[in-house]
XYZ file of C-alpha atoms in Angstrom:
635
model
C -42.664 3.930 28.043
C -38.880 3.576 28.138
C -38.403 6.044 31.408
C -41.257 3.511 32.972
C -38.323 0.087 30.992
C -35.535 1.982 32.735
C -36.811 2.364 36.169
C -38.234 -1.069 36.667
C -34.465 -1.927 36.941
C -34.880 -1.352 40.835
C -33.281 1.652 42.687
C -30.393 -0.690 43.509
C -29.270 -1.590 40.019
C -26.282 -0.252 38.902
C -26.002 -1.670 35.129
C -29.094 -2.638 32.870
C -30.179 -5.405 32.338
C -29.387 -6.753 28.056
C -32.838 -7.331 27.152
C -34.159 -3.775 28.086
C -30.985 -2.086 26.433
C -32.008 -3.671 23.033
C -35.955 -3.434 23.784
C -35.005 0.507 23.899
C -32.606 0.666 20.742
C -35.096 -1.833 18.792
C -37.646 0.626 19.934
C -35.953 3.550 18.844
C -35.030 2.022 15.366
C -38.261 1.929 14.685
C -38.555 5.395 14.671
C -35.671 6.649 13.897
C -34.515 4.049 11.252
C -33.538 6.356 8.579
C -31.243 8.771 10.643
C -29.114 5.733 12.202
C -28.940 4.024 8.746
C -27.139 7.778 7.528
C -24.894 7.337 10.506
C -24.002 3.885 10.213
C -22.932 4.435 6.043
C -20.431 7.449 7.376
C -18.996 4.789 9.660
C -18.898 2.147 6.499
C -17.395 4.761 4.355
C -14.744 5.413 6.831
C -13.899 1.864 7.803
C -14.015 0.728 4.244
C -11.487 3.444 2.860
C -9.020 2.637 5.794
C -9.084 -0.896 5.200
C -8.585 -1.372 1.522
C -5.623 1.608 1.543
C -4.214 -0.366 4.546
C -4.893 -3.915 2.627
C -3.893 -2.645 -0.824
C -0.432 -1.652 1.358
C 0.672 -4.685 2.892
C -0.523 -6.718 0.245
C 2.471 -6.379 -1.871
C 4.726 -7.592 1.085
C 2.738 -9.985 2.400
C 2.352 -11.845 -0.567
C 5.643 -11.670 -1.796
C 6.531 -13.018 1.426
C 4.438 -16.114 1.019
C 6.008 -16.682 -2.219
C 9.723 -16.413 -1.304
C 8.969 -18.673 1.936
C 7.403 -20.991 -0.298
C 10.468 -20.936 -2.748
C 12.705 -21.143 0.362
C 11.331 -23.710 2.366
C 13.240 -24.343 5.409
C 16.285 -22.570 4.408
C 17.486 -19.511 6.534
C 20.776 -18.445 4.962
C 21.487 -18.085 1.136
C 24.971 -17.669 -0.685
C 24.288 -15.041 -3.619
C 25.586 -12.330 -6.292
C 25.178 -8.728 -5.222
C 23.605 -7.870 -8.479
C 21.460 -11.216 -8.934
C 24.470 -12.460 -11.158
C 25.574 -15.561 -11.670
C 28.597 -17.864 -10.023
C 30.265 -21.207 -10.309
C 27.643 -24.065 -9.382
C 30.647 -26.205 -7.900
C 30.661 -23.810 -4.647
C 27.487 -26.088 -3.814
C 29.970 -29.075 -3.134
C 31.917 -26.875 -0.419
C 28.971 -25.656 0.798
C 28.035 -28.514 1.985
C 31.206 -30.072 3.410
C 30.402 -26.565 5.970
C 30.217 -28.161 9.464
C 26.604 -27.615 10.439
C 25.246 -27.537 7.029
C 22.330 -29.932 6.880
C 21.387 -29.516 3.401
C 22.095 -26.539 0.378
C 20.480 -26.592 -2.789
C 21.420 -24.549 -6.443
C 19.023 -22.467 -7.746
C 19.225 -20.395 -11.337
C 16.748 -17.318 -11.763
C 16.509 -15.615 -14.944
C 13.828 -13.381 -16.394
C 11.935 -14.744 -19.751
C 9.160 -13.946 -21.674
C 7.008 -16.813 -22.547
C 5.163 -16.495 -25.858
C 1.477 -18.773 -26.244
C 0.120 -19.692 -29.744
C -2.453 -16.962 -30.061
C 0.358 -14.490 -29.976
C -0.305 -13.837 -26.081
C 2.796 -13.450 -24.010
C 3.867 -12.917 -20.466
C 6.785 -11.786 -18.855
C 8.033 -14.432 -16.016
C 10.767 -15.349 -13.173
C 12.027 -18.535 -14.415
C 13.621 -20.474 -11.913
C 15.945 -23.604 -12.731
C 15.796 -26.155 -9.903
C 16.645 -30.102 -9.167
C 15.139 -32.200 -6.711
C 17.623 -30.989 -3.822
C 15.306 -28.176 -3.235
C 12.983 -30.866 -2.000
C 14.354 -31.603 1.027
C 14.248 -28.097 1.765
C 10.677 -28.264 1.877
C 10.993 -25.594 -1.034
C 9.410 -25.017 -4.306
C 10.100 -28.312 -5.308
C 8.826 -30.464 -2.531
C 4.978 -30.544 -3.893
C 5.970 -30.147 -7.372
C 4.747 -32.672 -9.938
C 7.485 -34.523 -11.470
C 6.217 -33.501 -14.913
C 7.134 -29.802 -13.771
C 10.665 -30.442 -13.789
C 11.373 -33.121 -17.191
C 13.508 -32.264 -19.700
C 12.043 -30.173 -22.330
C 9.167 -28.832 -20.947
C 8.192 -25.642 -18.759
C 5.902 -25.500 -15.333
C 4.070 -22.410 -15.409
C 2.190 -21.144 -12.371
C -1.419 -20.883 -12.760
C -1.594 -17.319 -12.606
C 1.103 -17.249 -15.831
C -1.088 -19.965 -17.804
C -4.113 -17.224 -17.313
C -2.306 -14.534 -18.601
C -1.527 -16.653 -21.942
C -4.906 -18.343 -22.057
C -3.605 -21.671 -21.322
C -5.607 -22.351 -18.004
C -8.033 -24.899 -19.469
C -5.220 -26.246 -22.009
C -3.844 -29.613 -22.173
C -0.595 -30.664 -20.856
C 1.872 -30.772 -23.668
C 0.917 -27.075 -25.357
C 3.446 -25.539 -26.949
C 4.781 -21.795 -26.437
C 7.724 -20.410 -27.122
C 10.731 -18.932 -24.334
C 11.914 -15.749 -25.118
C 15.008 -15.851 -22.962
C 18.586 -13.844 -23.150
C 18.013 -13.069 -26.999
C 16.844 -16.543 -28.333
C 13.812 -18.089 -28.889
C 12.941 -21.680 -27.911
C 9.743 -23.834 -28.621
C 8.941 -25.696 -25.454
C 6.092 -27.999 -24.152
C 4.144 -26.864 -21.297
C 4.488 -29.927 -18.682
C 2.470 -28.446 -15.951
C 0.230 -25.653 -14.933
C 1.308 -24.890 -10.834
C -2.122 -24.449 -9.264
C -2.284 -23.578 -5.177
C -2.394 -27.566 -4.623
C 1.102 -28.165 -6.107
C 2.633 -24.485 -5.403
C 0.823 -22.695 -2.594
C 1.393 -19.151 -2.637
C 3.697 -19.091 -6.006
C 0.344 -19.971 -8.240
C -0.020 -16.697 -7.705
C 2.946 -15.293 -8.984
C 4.171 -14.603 -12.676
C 6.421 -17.757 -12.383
C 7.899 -20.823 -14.540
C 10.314 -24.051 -13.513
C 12.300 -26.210 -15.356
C 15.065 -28.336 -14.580
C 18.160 -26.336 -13.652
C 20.875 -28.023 -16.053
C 18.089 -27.472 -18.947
C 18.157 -23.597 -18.330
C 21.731 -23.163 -17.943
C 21.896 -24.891 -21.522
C 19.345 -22.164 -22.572
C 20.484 -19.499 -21.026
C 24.193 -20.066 -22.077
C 25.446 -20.289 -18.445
C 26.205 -24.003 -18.026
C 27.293 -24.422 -14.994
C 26.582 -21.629 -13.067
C 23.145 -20.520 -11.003
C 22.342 -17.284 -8.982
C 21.672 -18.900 -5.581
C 22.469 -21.215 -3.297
C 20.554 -21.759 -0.298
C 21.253 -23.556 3.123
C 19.364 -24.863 5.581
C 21.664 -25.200 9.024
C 21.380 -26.524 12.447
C 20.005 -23.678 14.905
C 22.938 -24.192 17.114
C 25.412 -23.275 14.690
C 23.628 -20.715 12.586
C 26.444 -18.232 13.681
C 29.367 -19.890 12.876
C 27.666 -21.599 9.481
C 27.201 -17.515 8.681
C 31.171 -16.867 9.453
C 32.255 -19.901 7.387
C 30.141 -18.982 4.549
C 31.002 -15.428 4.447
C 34.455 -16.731 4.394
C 34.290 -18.742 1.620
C 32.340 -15.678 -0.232
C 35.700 -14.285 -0.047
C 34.102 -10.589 -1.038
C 33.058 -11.008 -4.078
C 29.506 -13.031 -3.180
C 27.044 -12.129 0.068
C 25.812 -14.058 2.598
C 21.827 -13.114 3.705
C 18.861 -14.301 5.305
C 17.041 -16.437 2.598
C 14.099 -13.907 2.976
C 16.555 -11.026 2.257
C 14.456 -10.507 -0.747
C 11.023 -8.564 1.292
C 13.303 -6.554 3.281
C 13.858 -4.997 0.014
C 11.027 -4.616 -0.906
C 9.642 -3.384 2.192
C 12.065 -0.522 1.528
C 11.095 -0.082 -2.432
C 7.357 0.412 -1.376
C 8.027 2.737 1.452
C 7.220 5.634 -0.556
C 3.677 4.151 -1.522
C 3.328 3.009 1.635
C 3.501 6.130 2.925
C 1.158 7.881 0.102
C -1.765 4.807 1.136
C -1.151 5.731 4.751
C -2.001 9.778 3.625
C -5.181 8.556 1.687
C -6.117 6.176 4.687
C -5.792 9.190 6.972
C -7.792 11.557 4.846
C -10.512 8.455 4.036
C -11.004 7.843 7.826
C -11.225 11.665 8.821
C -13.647 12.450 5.582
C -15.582 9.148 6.863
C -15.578 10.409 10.445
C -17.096 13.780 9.233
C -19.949 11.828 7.559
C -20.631 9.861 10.067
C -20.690 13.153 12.634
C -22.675 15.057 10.579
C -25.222 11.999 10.405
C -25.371 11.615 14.357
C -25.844 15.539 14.563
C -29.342 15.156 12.667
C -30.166 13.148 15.812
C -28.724 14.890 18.350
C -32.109 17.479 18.849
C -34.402 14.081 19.016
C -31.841 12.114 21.271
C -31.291 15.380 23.722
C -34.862 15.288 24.129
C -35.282 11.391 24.793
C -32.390 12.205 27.480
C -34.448 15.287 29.001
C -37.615 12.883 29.125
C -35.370 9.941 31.059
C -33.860 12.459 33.188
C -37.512 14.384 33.872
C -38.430 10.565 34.570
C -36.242 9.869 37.294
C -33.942 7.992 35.163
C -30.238 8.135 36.438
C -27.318 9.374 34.385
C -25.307 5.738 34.680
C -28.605 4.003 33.313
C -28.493 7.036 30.474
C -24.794 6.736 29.579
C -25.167 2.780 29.238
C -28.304 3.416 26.854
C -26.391 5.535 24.934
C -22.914 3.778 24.907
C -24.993 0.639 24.001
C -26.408 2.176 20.655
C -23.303 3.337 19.694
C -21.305 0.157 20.059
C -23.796 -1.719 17.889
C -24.252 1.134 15.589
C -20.405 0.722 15.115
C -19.888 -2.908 15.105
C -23.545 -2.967 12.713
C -21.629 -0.248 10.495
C -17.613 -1.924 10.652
C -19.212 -5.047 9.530
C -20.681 -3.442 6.280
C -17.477 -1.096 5.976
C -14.920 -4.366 6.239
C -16.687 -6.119 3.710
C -16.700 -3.464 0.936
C -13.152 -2.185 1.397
C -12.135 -6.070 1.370
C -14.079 -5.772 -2.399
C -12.750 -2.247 -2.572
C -8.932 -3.746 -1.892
C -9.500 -6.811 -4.212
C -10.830 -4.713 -7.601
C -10.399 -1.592 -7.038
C -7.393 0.093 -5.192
C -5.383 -3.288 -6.284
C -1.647 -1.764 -6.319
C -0.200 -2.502 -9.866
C 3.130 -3.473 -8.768
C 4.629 -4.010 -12.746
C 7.293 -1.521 -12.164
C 8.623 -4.066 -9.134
C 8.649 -6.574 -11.472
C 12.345 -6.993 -12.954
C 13.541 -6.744 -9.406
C 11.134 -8.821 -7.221
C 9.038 -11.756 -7.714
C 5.666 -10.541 -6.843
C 2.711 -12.282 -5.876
C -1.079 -10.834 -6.971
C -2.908 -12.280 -3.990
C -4.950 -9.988 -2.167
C -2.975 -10.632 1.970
C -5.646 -9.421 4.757
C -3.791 -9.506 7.790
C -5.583 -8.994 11.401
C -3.868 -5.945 12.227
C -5.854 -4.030 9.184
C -8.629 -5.252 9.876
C -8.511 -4.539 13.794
C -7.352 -0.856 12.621
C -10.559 -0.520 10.578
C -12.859 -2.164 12.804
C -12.008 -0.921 16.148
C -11.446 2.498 14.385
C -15.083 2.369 13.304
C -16.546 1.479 16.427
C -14.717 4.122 18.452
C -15.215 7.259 15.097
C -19.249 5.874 16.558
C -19.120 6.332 19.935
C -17.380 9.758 19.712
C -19.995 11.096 17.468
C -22.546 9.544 19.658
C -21.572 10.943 23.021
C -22.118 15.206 22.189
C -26.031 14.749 23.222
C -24.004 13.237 27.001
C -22.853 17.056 27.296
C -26.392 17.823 29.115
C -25.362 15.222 32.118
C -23.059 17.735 33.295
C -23.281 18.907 36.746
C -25.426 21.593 37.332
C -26.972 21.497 33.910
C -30.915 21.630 34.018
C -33.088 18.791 33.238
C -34.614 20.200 31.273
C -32.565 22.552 29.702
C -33.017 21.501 25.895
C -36.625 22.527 26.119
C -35.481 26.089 27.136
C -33.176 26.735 24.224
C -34.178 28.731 21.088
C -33.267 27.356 17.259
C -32.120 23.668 16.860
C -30.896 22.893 20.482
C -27.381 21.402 20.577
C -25.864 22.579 17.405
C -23.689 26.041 18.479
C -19.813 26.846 18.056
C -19.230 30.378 19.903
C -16.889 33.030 18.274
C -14.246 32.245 20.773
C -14.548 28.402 19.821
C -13.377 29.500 16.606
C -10.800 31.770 16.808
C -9.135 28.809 18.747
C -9.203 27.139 16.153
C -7.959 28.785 13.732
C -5.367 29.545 16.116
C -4.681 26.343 16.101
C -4.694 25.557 12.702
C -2.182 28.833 11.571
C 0.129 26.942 14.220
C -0.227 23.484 12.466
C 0.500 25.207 8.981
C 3.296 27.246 10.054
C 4.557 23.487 11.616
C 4.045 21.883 8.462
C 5.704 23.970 6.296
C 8.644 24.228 8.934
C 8.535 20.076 8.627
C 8.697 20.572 4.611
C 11.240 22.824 4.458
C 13.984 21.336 6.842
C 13.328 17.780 6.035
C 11.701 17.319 2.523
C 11.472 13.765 2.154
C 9.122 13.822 5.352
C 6.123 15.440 2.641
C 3.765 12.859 3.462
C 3.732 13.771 7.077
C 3.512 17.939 6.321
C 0.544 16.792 3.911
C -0.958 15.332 6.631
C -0.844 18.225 9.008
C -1.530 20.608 6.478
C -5.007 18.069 6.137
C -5.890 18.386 9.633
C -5.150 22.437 9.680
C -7.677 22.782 7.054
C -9.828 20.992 9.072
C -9.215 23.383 11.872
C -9.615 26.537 9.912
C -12.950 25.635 8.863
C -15.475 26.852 11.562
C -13.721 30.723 11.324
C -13.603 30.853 7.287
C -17.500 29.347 7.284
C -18.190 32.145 9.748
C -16.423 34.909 7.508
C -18.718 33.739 4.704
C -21.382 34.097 6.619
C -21.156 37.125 7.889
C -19.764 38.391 4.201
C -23.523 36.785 2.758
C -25.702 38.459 5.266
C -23.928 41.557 4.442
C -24.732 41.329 0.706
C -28.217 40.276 1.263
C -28.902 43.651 3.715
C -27.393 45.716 0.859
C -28.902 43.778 -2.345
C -32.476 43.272 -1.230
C -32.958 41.919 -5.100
C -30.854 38.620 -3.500
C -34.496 36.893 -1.979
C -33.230 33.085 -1.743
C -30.079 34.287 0.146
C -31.409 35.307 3.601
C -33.397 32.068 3.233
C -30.225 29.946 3.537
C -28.206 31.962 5.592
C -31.805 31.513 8.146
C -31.019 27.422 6.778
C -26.915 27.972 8.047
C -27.151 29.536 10.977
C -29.989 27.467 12.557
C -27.613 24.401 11.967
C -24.209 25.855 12.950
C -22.508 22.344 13.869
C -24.340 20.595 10.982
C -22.882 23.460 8.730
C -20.346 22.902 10.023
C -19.393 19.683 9.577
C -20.780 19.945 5.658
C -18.276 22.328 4.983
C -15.280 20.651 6.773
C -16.499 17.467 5.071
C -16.145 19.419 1.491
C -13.287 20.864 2.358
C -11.007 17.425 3.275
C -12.620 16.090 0.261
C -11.445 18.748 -1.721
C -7.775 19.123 0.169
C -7.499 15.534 -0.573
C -8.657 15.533 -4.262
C -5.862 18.212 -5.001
C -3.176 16.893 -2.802
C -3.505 13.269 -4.171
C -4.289 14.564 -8.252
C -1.271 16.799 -7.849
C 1.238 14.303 -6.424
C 0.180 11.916 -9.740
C 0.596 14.687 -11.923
C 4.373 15.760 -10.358
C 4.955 11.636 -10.551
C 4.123 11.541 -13.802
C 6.327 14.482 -14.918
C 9.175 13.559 -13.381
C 8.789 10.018 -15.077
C 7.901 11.444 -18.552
C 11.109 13.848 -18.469
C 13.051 11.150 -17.233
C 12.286 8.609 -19.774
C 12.456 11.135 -22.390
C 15.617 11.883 -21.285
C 16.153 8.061 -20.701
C 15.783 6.899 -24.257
C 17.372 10.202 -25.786
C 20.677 8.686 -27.192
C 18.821 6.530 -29.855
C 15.719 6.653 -31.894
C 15.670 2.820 -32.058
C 16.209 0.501 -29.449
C 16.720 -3.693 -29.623
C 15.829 -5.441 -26.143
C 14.009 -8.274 -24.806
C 10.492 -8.178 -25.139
C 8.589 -5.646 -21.799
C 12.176 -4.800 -21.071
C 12.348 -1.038 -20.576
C 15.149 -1.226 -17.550
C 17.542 -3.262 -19.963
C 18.186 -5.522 -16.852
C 17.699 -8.761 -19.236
C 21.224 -10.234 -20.783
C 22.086 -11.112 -24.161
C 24.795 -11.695 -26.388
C 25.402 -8.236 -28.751
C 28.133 -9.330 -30.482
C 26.674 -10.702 -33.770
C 23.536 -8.387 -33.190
C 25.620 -5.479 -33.020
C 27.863 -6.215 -36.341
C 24.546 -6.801 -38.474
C 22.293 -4.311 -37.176
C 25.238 -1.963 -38.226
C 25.317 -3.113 -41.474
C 21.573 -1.914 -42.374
C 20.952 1.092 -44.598
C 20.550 4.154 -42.608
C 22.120 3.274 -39.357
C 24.338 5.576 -38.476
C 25.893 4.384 -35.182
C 25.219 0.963 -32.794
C 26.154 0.828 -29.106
C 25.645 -1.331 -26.616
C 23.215 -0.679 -23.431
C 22.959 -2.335 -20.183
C 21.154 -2.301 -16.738
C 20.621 -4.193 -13.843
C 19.118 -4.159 -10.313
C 22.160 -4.309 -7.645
C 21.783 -4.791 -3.075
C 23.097 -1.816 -1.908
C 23.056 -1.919 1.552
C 18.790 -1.852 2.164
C 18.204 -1.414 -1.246
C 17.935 -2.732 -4.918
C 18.992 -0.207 -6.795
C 18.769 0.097 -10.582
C 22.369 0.474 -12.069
C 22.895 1.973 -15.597
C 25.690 1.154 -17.545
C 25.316 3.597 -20.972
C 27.954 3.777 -23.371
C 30.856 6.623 -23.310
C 29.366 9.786 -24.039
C 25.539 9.032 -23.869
C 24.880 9.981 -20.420
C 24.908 13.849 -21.267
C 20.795 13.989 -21.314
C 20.029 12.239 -17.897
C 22.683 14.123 -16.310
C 21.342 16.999 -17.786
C 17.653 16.951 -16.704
C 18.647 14.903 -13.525
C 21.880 16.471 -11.581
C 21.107 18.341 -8.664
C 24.949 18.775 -7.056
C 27.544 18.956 -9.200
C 28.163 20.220 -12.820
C 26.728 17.765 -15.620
C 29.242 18.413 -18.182
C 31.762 17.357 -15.495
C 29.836 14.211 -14.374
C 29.869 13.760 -18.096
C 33.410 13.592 -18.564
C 34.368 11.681 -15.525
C 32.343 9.035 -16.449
C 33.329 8.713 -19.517
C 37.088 8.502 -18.616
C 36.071 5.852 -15.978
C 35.999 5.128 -12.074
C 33.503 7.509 -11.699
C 29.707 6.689 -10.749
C 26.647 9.442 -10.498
C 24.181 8.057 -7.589
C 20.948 9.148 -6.281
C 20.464 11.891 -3.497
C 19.081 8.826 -1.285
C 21.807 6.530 -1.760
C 24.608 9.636 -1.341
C 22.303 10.700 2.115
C 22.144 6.651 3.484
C 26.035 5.907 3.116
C 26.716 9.488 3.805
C 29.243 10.582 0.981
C 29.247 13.436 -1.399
C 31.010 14.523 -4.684
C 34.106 12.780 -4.655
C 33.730 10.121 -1.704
């Protein structure tokens, strides 16, 4: 019945007609349900895993980026301290009086810890602002005036759900752990998407900027200011303001802030790109090993069309036309569960970004993810779907897959794979070539060293093979095992792809588990090392890079006073633009560098290093930073 479907298209007819392309898949659904539904999850495996590893990516970024555009508003230059410190807020006046300035406007940043009444806290970005920011079309412009009154607090909706305050009344009172002193405040308004957009979504607080310069005992002074200019003097605006900088502020794009970041998360942008790769290949392998279980039944429908007179454009179409809705059927599924997947599951925690960004939880989709996913699915489907095509070649018989002995369709000759393990020797021997003269490329020798395994496969499943039907002539005791070699080797491509499927899944397990466990070495012996100078520490609450300021003086005098103390010092970090980068600076007393130099150096003498820095002009920087600006010991 569908040879007789097909050829009623006339002898003429070049392309078939829609409704007898799905009156033949509908038809074949029927019968073959079960096998296209195990195709179509491979593909929704795949197209899932790629998505939410590409989503849980450029999430980070792309909300962040919402947030600081939000904050920005229409301001494309910004006037700040290279280590996020603080200056006099009287530049704002000269600022303006910049030909081509059409508005600037002060902002002060500080990070606080804001304390509810059932002992919940919360560590935020506070940001002191003033109505200027308004006519920047910035954070303030759809602010409610209560936000920004004296003696209250504006905390962003995703801050009030971390303290339980969400359903809470306006005027509930925490307490602002800020710069070493605590201060009861009134919450004045909780920032939901209406009022804030994207920054509801951020761990965030506002309050009027003179009120936190009183707080945090910089009155006068604020970390930013930004400007908004007229487009056809953006240039000289820039010169002017990097003139009055005078060196010791910088002048950047406003958005300055996810170029950084974009560089921070390269590294785990490169580890989601591995898993993404190894997710769509193991996904690929599922979804080709489902389509093989048809191939025998869909060579046969092709020898019956071809027996029938059918031509091999009309067969192709047929075919093609199956696999495109099989893959937009199974991409549909697949975006939907890695959008869940992205959302709850393979959500990046970003907490360690924290003290140096203002991040955003939001869950970004963009369209080039999901294209990636989607088109990848569709096209992972047609590839599978086109091996049973290999019988329209020229000269082939008919009926050729009636002739054939075993489970037609399904062979890999000996020469097939010793080509590819060829192949894959030459891929390893590449990879560790790439790993060895260019180490911090590891994510890309991973890779290759993912698709040699691949490639070794059919030779090493062979070997066993022939290894097991050795054993079982020798051990006639061994009755089940000439039973599934019989089982194998009737199935060679099916094997096949079982055991390549197995083996990525297992390449990736152990690549990915022992990358986490060499990360979380390297951070235990660092922090140990970290945190070796002192048994007790005093910092501001969730502060463990000792980037948050406070006075020591009267602290330091006291805490020396108590019984047992032997010794007090003073500690101090912060997160500096260096070039592309935030960097984290540490500034450690004289003398109490000895155990991270010790456990970190890797050019150069520690005890040296020790010394110099002690005596002063000296700094010890990472292998990065000495490889970007190009300097060594002693530059």
């Amino acid at each position: 019945m569908i040879a007789a479907a097909v050829r009623t298209e006339g002898p003429r007819r070049r392309a078939l007609r829609p409704y007898a392309l799905l009156y033949i898949y509908r038809r074949r659904l029927r019968v073959n349900g079960a096998q296209e539904m195990l195709a179509g999850v491979g593909v929704a495996v795949a197209v899932a895993l790629v998505l939410a590893a590409t989503v849980a990516e450029g999430s980070i970024a792309g909300s962040t980026r919402q947030v600081v555009r939000a904050v920005v508003g229409q301001a494309s230059l910004q006037l700040r301290s290279p280590g996020n410190g603080t200056f006099d807020e009287r530049l704002l006046t000269r600022v303006e009086g910049i030909p081509g300035v059409k508005q600037a406007a002060p902002l002060l940043e500080q990070t606080a810890t804001v304390l509810a009444p059932d002992g919940r806290r919360v560590s935020v970005d506070l940001a002191g602002t003033d109505v200027s920011l308004a006519v920047l079309d910035g954070l303030a412009h759809t602010l409610p005036l209560d936000a920004l009154t004296p003696g209250g607090i504006g905390l962003s909706s995703a801050s009030a759900r971390q303290l339980g305050l969400t359903g809470s009344r306006p005027g509930t009172r925490v307490r602002l752990l800020l710069r070493g002193r605590s201060t009861p405040l009134r919450v004045s308004a909780v920032l939901g998407s209406e009022a804030a957009g994207a920054v509801s979504n951020a761990l965030v607080a506002v309050m009027p900027l003179e009120r936190l310069q009183r707080l945090a005992g910089l009155p006068g002074r604020v970390t930013r200011i930004l400007v908004q200019s007229t487009p056809a003097r953006q240039a000289a605006v820039r010169h002017d303001l990097e003139a009055l900088a005078a060196g010791r502020l910088t002048v950047t794009p406003a958005e300055q802030d996810v170029t950084l970041l974009q560089q921070a998360l390269r590294p785990s942008g490169l580890a989601s790109q591995l898993f993404a790769a190894i997710g769509a290949l193991l996904g690929f392998l599922l979804a080709f090993n489902a389509m093989l279980l048809t191939v025998p039944e869909r060579r046969q429908a092709i020898a019956d069309l071809r027996l029938a007179g059918t031509r091999r454009s009309a067969i192709v179409q047929i075919v093609a036309f199956q696999a495109v809705c099989l893959g937009v059927a199974a991409s549909a599924v697949g975006l939907a569960v890695g959008y869940a997947l992205s959302v709850w599951v393979f959500h990046q925690p970003t907490g360690y970004l924290a003290e140096a960004f203002t991040l955003s939880s939001a869950t970004v989709v963009g369209r080039g993810p999901l294209l990636l996913a989607g088109l990848g699915g569709v096209a992972a489907t047609c590839l599978a779907s086109a091996v049973p095509l290999l019988d329209l070649r020229a000269g082939r018989a008919r009926d050729a897959v009636y002739r054939e002995a075993g489970v037609p369709g399904n062979a890999l000759d000996t020469r097939a794979q010793r080509v590819l393990f060829a192949a894959a020797l030459a891929v390893l021997a590449a990879a560790s070539g790439v790993f060895v003269l260019a180490p911090s490329a590891a994510i890309l020798a991973g890779a290759m060293l993912a698709f040699a395994t691949l490639l070794a496969v059919p030779l090493v499943f062979a070997s066993v093979l022939h290894v097991a039907r050795s054993l079982a002539e020798r051990r006639q005791s061994l009755t089940s095992l000439p039973v599934a070699l019989a089982s194998l080797q009737s199935t060679t491509l099916r094997s096949l792809a079982l055991a390549a499927t197995g083996a990525l899944a297992l390449f990736g397990s152990v690549a990915l588990g022992g990358s986490r466990q060499d990360l979380l070495r390297g951070i235990r012996s660092f922090a140990s090392s970290y945190v070796a100078d002192a048994p007790i520490w005093v910092s501001n609450p969730g502060d463990n890079q000792a980037a948050q300021e406070f006075s020591p003086d009267s602290r330091t005098a006291a805490i020396a006073r108590l019984p047992g103390i032997a010794a007090v010092s003073v500690f101090q970090g912060g997160f500096l633009t260096l070039g592309d980068r935030r960097v984290w600076v540490i500034a450690r007393p004289p003398g109490a560098s000895r155990h991270v130099l010790e456990s970190q150096v890797t050019a150069g003498s520690a005890a040296v290093a020790a010394a110099r820095l002690a005596a002063g002009g000296w700094i010890a920087v990472s292998e990065q930073i000495a490889a970007e600006h190009h300097t060594a010991i002693g530059g």
